[in-house]
Short mmCIF file of C-alpha atoms and ligand atoms in Angstrom, two decimals:
data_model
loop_
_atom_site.label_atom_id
_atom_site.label_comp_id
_atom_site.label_asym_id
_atom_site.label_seq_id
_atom_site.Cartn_x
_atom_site.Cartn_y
_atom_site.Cartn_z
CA UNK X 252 18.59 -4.07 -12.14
CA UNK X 253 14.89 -4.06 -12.19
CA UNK X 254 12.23 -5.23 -9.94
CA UNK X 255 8.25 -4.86 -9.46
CA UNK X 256 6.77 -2.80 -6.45
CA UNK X 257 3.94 -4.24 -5.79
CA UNK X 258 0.48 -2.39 -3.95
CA UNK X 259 -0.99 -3.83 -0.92
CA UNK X 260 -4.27 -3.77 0.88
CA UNK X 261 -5.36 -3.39 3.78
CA UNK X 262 -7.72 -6.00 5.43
CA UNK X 263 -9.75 -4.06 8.22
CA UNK X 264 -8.35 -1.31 9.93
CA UNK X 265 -8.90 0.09 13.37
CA UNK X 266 -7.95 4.06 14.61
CA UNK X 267 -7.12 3.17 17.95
CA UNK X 268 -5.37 6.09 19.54
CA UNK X 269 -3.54 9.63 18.95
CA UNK X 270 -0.01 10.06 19.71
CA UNK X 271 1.53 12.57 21.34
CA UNK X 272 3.22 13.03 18.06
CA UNK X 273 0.52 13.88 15.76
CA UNK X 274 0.38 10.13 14.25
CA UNK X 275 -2.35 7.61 15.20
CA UNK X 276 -1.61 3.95 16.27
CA UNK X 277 -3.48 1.38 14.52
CA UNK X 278 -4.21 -2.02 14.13
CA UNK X 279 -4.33 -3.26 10.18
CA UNK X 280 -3.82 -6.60 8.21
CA UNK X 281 -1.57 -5.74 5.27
CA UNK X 282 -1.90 -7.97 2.30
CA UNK X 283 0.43 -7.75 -1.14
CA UNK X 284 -1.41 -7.83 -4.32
CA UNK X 285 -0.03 -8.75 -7.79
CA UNK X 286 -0.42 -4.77 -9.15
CA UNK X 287 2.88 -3.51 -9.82
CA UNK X 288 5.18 -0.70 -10.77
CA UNK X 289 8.27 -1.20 -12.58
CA UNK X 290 11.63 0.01 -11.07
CA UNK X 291 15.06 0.19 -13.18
CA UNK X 292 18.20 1.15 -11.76
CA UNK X 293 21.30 1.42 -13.41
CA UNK X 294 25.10 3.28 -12.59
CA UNK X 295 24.63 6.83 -13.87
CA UNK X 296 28.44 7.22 -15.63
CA UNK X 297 29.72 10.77 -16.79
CA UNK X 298 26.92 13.23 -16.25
CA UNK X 299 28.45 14.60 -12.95
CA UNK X 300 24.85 14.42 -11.37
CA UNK X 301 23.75 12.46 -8.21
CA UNK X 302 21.22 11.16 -10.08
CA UNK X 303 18.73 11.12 -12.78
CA UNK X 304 15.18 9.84 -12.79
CA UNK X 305 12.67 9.50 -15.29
CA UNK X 306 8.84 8.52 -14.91
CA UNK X 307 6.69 6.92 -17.19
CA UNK X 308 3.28 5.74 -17.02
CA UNK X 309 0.99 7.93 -15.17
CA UNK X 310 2.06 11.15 -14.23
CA UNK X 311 3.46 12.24 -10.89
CA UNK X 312 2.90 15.74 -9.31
CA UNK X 313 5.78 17.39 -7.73
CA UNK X 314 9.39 17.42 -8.57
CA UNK X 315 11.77 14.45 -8.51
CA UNK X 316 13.41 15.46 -4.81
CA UNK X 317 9.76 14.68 -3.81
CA UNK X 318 9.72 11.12 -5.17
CA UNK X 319 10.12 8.23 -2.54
CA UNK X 320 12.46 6.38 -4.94
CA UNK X 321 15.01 9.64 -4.60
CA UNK X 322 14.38 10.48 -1.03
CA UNK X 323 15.16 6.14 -0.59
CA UNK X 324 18.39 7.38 -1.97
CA UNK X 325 19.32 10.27 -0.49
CA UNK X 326 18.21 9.23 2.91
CA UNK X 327 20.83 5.89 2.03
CA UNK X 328 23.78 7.94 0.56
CA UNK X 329 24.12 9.90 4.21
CA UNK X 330 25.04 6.54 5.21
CA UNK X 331 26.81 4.84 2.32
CA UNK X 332 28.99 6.03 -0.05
CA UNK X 333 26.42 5.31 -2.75
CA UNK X 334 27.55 5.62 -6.69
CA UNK X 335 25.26 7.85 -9.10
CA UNK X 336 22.81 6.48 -10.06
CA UNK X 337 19.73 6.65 -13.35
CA UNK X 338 16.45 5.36 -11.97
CA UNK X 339 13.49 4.91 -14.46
CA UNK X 340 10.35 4.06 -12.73
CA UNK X 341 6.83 3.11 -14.49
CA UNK X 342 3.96 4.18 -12.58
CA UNK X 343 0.99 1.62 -12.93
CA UNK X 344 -0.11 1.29 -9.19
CA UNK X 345 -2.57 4.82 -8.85
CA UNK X 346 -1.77 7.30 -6.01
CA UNK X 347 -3.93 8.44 -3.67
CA UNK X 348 -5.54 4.68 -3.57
CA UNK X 349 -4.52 3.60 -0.20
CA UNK X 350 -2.91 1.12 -2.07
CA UNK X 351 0.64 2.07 -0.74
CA UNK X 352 2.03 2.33 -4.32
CA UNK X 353 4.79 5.18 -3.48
CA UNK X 354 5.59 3.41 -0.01
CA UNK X 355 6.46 0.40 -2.19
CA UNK X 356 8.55 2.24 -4.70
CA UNK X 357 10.51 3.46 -2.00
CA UNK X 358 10.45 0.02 -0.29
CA UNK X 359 11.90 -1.80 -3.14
CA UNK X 360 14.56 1.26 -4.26
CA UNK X 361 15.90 0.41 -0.52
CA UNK X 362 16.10 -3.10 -1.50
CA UNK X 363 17.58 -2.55 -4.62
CA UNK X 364 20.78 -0.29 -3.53
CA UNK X 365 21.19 -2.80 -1.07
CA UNK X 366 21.83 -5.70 -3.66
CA UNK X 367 23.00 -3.90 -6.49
CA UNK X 368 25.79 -2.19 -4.13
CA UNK X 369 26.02 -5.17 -1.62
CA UNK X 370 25.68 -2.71 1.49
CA UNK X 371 24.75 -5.84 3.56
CA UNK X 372 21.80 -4.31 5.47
CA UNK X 373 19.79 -6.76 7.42
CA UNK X 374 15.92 -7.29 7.35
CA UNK X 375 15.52 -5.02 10.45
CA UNK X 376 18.46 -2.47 8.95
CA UNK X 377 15.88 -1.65 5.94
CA UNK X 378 12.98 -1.36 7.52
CA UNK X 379 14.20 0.87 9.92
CA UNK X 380 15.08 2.92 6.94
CA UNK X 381 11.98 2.70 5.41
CA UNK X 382 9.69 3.79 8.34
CA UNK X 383 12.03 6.65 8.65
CA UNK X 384 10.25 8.02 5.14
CA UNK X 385 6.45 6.63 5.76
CA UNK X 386 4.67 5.41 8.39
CA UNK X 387 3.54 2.11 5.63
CA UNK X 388 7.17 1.80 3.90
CA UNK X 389 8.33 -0.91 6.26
CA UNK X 390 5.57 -3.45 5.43
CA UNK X 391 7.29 -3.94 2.01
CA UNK X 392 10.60 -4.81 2.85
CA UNK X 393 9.17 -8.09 3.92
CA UNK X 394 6.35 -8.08 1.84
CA UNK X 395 4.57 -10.94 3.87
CA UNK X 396 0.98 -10.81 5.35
CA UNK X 397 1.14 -9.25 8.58
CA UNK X 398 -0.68 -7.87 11.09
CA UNK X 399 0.68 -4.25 11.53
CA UNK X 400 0.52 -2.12 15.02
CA UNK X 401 1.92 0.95 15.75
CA UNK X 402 1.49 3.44 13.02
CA UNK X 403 2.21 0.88 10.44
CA UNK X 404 5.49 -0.43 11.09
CA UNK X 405 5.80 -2.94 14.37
CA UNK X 406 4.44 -6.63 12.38
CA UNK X 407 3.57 -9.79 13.52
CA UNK X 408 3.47 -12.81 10.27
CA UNK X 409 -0.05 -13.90 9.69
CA UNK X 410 -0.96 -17.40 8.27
CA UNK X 411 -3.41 -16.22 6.24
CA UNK X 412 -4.05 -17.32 2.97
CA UNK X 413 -6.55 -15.89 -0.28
CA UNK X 414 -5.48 -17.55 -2.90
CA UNK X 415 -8.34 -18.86 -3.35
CA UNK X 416 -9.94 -15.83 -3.76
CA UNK X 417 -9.94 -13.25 -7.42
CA UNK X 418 -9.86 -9.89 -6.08
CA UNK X 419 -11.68 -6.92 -8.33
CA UNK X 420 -9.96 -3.55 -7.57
CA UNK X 421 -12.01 -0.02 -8.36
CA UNK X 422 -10.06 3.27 -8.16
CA UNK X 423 -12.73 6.42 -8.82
CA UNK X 424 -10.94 9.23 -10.47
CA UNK X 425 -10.59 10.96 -6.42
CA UNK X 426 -7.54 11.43 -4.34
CA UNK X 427 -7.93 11.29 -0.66
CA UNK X 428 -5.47 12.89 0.97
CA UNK X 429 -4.02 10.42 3.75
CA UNK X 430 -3.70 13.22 6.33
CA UNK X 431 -7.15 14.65 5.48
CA UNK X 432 -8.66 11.40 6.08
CA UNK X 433 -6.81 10.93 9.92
CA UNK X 434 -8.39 14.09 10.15
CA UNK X 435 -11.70 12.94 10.32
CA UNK X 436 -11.37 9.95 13.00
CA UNK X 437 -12.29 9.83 16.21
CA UNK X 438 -10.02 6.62 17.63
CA UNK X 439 -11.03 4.12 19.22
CA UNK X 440 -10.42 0.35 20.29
CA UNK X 441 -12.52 -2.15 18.44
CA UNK X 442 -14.65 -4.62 20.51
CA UNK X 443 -13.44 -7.60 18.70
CA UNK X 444 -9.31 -7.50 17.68
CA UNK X 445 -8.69 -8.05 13.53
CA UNK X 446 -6.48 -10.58 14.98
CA UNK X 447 -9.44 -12.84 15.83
CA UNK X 448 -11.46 -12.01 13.21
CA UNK X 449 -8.94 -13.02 10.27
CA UNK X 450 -9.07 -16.43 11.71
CA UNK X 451 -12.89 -16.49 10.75
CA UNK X 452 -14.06 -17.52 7.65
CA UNK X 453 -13.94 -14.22 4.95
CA UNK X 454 -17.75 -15.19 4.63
CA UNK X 455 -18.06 -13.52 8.03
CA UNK X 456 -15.95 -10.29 7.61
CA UNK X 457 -18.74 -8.39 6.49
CA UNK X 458 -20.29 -8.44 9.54
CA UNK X 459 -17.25 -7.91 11.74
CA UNK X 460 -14.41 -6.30 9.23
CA UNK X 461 -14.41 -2.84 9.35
CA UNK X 462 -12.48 -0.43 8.01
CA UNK X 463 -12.14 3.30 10.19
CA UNK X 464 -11.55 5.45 7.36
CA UNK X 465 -14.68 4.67 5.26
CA UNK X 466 -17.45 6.61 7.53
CA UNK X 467 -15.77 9.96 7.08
CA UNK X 468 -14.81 9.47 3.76
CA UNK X 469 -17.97 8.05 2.78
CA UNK X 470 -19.99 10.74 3.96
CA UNK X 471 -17.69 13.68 1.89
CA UNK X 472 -17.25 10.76 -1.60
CA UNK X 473 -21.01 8.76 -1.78
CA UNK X 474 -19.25 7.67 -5.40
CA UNK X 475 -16.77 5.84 -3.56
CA UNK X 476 -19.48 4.42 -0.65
CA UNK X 477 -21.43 3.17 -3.59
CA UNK X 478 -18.34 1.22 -5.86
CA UNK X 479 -18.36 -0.84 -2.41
CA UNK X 480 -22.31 -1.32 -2.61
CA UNK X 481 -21.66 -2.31 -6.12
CA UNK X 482 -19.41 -4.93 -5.90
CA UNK X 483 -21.08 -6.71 -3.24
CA UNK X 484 -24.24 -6.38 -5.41
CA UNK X 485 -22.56 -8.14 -8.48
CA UNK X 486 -21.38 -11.26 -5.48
CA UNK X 487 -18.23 -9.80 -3.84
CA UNK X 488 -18.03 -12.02 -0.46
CA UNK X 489 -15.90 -9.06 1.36
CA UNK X 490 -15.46 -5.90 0.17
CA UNK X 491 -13.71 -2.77 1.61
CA UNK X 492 -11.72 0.47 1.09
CA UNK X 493 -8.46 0.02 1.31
CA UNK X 494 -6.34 2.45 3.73
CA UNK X 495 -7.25 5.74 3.47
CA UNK X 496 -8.38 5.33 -0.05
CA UNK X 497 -10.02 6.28 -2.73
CA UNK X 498 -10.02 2.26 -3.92
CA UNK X 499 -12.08 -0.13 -3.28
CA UNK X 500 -11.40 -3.80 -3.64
CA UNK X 501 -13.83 -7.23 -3.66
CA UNK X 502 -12.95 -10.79 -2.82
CA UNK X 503 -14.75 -12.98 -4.84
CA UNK X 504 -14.94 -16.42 -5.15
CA UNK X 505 -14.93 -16.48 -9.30
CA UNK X 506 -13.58 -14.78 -12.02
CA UNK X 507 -16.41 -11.66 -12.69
CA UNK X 508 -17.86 -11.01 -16.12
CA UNK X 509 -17.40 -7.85 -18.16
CA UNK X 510 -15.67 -5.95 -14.81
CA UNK X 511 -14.63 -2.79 -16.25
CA UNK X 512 -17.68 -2.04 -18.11
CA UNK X 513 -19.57 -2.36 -14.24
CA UNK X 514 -17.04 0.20 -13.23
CA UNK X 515 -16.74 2.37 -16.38
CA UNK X 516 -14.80 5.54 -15.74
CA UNK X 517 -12.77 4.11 -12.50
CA UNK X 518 -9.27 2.27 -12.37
CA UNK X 519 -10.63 -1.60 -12.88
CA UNK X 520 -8.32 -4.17 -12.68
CA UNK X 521 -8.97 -8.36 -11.76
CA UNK X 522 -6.52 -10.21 -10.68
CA UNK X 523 -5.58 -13.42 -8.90
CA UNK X 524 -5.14 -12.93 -5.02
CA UNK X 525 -1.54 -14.08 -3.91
C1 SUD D 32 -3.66 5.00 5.96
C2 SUD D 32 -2.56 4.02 5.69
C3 SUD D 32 -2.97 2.66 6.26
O1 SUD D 32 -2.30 1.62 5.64
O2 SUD D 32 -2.25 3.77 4.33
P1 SUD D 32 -2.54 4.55 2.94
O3 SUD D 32 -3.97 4.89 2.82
O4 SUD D 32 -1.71 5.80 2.89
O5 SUD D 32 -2.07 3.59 1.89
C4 SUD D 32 -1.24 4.43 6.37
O6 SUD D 32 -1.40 4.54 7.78
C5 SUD D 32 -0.68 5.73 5.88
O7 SUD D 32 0.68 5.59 5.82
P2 SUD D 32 1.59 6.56 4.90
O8 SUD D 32 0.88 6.86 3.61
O9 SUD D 32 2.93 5.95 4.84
O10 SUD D 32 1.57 7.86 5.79
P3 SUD D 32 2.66 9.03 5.87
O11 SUD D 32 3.00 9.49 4.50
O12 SUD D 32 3.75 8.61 6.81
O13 SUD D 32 1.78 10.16 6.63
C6 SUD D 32 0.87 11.06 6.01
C7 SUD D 32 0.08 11.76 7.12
O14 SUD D 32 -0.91 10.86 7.66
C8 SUD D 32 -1.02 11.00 9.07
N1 SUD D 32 -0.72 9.71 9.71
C9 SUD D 32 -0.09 8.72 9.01
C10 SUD D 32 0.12 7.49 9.59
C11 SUD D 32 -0.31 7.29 10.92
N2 SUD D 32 -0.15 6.11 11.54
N3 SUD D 32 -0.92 8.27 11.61
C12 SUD D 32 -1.15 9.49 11.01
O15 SUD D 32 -1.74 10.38 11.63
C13 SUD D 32 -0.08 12.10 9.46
O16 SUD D 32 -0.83 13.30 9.50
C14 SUD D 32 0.91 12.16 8.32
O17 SUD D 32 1.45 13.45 8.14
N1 ADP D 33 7.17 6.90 -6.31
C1 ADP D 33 6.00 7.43 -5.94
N2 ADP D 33 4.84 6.88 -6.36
C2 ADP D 33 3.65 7.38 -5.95
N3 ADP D 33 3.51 8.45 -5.16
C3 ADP D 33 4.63 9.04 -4.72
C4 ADP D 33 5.91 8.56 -5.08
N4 ADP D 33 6.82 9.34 -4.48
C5 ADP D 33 6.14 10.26 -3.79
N5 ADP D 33 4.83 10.11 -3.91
C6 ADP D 33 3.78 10.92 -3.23
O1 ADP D 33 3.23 10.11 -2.18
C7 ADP D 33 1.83 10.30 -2.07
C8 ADP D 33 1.16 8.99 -1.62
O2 ADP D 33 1.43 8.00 -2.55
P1 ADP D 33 0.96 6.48 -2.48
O3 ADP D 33 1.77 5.74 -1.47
O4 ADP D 33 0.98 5.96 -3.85
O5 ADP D 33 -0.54 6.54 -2.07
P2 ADP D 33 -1.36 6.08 -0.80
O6 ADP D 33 -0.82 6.83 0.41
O7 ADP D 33 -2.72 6.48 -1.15
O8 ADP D 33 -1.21 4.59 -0.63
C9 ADP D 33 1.36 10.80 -3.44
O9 ADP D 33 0.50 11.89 -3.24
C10 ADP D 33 2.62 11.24 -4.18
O10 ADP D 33 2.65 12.61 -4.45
#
């Protein structure tokens, strides 16, 4: 069986408190995009092994216990008595983007073993599964636009659509590490809720969208502070980092000329908004 993990992005994103936990609570709009990873799994038969995985695409660092798609299945074969299986995932969404690409992996390997194996978890089963391995995991069972509180995992459905809308994504060749960039927050609660402001026009979320993450990691990457200058020089009507970053994406209202040449040296990709 094989399916398509898709990235996200976020859409504003507000720091608003520290838990006694460690984690932060935040408020976030989290919106699918068509980038996507490729996920095959198939019953492993006679090797004796648990089971096997192979990546392709760009690389991964650190061994294959430490992939999401593995720990999806580990975490599920405590509870079910799960066959072995060989897993062959294509890496095409970049890490250390903000752009949720191994939350989705492990998202959609979730999804999978429930289908493929008919375990007959419910919506709320599998995310409940999924936050247990990232605090962002859960968003992708559903999929759906939706405003996220929490630290990433309580949702309420937006009806928000930008279709209408070709989005320009920029990854520079920097990781930020996602508990690095926490690191340099000081939360707070924003004046105006990204609840009210998605209901105004995107023309006006440049004035009142922010995202948290993108003073601090500004100030250490100008590179990355700049891509955003950039594409709201060449007519981007919002632009933003997503999550913690390092990528940066543009709504635009038209299809942009020549865009990886403007962004030589970065991750460029265009693509119709969902
Ligand atoms: C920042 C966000 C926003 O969408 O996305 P990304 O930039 O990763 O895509 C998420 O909150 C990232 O979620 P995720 O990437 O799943 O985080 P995890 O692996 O669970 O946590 C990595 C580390 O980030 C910190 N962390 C994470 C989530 C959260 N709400 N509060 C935190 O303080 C913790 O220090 C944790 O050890
Ligand atoms: N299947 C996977 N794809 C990508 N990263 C993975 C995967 N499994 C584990 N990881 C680890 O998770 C970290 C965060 O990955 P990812 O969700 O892609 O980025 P981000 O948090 O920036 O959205 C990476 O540093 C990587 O080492």
């Amino acid at each position: 069986m094989i399916t398509f993990p898709n990235a996200k992005i976020n859409l504003g994103l507000n720091v608003v408190e520290k838990r006694p936990d460690g984690y932060h609570n935040l408020e976030t709009v989290f919106y699918p995009i068509n980038l996507q990873d490729a996920l095959e799994v198939n019953r492993l038969e006679n090797t004796g092994e648990p089971y096997r995985l192979r990546v392709s695409g760009s690389t991964l660092d650190g061994s294959p216990e430490d992939n999401l798609v593995v720990k999806a299945y580990t975490l599920l074969s405590d509870a079910y008595s799960l066959p072995p299986v060989d897993i062959h995932l294509f890496k095409h969404i970049p890490t250390g983007a903000g752009l949720g690409g191994g939350s989705s992996d492990c998202a959609f390997m979730i999804k999978t073993l429930n289908e493929k194996f008919r375990l007959g978890m419910s919506i709320e089963e599998m995310e409940k599964h999924a936050a247990r391995l990232g605090a962002d995991c859960a968003f992708f069972i559903q999929n759906q636009p939706v405003f996220a509180t929490g630290t990433g995992n309580v949702f309420e459905r937006v009806s928000l659509s930008l279709a209408d809308y070709t989005l320009v994504l920029v990854k520079p060749d920097i990781s930020v590490s996602t508990r690095e960039a926490y690191g340099g927050i000081r939360p707070r609660r924003p004046e105006t809720s990204l609840k009210e402001i998605i209901r105004r026009p995107v023309e006006e979320w440049r004035d009142c969208m922010k995202n948290d993450f993108e003073e601090s990691v500004f100030a250490r990457h100008p590179e990355i502070a700049a891509i955003k200058d950039k594409l709201y020089d060449i007519g981007a009507t919002y632009a933003s980092m997503t999550g913690s970053g390092s990528a940066v994406y543009g709504l635009f209202r038209n299809r942009v000329e020549n865009v990886s040449e403007q962004f030589a040296g970065c991750f460029c990709r265009q693509r119709e908004m969902i």
